GROMACS .gro file of C-alpha atoms in nm:
model
   88
    1GLN     CA    1  -1.064   0.649  -1.263
    2PHE     CA    2  -0.786   0.411  -1.165
    3ILE     CA    3  -0.442   0.391  -1.316
    4ARG     CA    4  -0.253   0.072  -1.242
    5SER     CA    5   0.092  -0.042  -1.335
    6ILE     CA    6   0.309  -0.338  -1.251
    7ILE     CA    7   0.682  -0.313  -1.309
    8ILE     CA    8   0.895  -0.623  -1.273
    9ARG     CA    9   1.258  -0.563  -1.192
   10ARG     CA   10   1.523  -0.824  -1.143
   11TYR     CA   11   1.430  -0.907  -0.783
   12ARG     CA   12   1.123  -0.695  -0.702
   13LEU     CA   13   0.773  -0.615  -0.819
   14ARG     CA   14   0.647  -0.258  -0.803
   15ILE     CA   15   0.270  -0.223  -0.813
   16THR     CA   16   0.133   0.130  -0.846
   17ILE     CA   17  -0.233   0.219  -0.806
   18HIS     CA   18  -0.357   0.575  -0.853
   19ASP     CA   19  -0.707   0.716  -0.838
   20ASN     CA   20  -0.830   1.067  -0.903
   21GLY     CA   21  -1.091   1.054  -0.626
   22LYS     CA   22  -1.139   1.287  -0.333
   23GLY     CA   23  -0.806   1.194  -0.172
   24ILE     CA   24  -0.726   1.141   0.194
   25GLU     CA   25  -0.665   1.421   0.440
   26ALA     CA   26  -0.298   1.477   0.530
   27ALA     CA   27  -0.337   1.376   0.897
   28LYS     CA   28  -0.493   1.044   0.799
   29VAL     CA   29  -0.215   0.978   0.545
   30GLU     CA   30   0.043   1.033   0.820
   31GLU     CA   31  -0.143   0.789   1.047
   32ILE     CA   32  -0.145   0.530   0.769
   33LYS     CA   33   0.229   0.581   0.708
   34GLN     CA   34   0.296   0.531   1.080
   35GLY     CA   35   0.084   0.216   1.089
   36ILE     CA   36  -0.192   0.378   1.292
   37LEU     CA   37  -0.491   0.225   1.123
   38PRO     CA   38  -0.835   0.159   1.267
   39ASP     CA   39  -0.907  -0.177   1.422
   40ASN     CA   40  -1.188  -0.402   1.305
   41LYS     CA   41  -1.452  -0.193   1.483
   42SER     CA   42  -1.418   0.080   1.222
   43LYS     CA   43  -1.483   0.034   0.852
   44ASN     CA   44  -1.272   0.332   0.739
   45HIS     CA   45  -0.958   0.209   0.561
   46LEU     CA   46  -1.012  -0.144   0.693
   47GLY     CA   47  -0.931  -0.293   0.352
   48MET     CA   48  -0.607  -0.098   0.346
   49LYS     CA   49  -0.517  -0.223   0.694
   50ASN     CA   50  -0.586  -0.583   0.594
   51ALA     CA   51  -0.378  -0.551   0.276
   52ILE     CA   52  -0.081  -0.400   0.462
   53ASP     CA   53  -0.103  -0.661   0.739
   54ARG     CA   54  -0.109  -0.946   0.487
   55LEU     CA   55   0.186  -0.808   0.292
   56LYS     CA   56   0.387  -0.770   0.612
   57MET     CA   57   0.286  -1.117   0.732
   58TYR     CA   58   0.385  -1.279   0.404
   59TYR     CA   59   0.694  -1.075   0.306
   60GLY     CA   60   0.804  -0.934   0.642
   61GLU     CA   61   1.027  -0.629   0.621
   62ASP     CA   62   1.079  -0.691   0.249
   63ALA     CA   63   0.732  -0.548   0.179
   64GLU     CA   64   0.713  -0.174   0.121
   65PHE     CA   65   0.389   0.022   0.121
   66ILE     CA   66   0.400   0.388   0.014
   67ILE     CA   67   0.098   0.616   0.014
   68GLU     CA   68   0.067   0.972  -0.111
   69SER     CA   69  -0.255   1.165  -0.130
   70GLN     CA   70  -0.386   1.516  -0.182
   71GLU     CA   71  -0.738   1.610  -0.095
   72GLY     CA   72  -0.936   1.678  -0.410
   73LYS     CA   73  -0.668   1.525  -0.634
   74GLY     CA   74  -0.656   1.156  -0.551
   75THR     CA   75  -0.433   0.895  -0.395
   76THR     CA   76  -0.131   0.697  -0.513
   77ILE     CA   77  -0.028   0.372  -0.348
   78VAL     CA   78   0.296   0.193  -0.434
   79ILE     CA   79   0.359  -0.162  -0.316
   80ARG     CA   80   0.705  -0.313  -0.355
   81ILE     CA   81   0.753  -0.681  -0.283
   82PRO     CA   82   1.020  -0.940  -0.361
   83LYS     CA   83   0.975  -1.120  -0.689
   84THR     CA   84   1.028  -1.450  -0.509
   85GLN     CA   85   0.783  -1.606  -0.267
   86GLY     CA   86   0.776  -1.472   0.088
   87ARG     CA   87   0.841  -1.666   0.405
   88GLU     CA   88   0.789  -2.038   0.391
   0.00000   0.00000   0.00000
């Protein structure tokens, strides 16, 4: 089951996605937080890597990506981006 929300503030969008799946082990969450994601040779979390890379490419340092997860309880991802268009 997925829970999604989009909150629009004055200058930023906050997109929250939560699932109640198996979660991600703590060590892997820390790697993701540090930007240590697999390259294209691995399929694990490749979609997440692509999404983060695209957000950073488009919005630069204005893009925030927060991930929290507990094994057996699910994962929550929060994306915060400027309400205006990114780099032109």
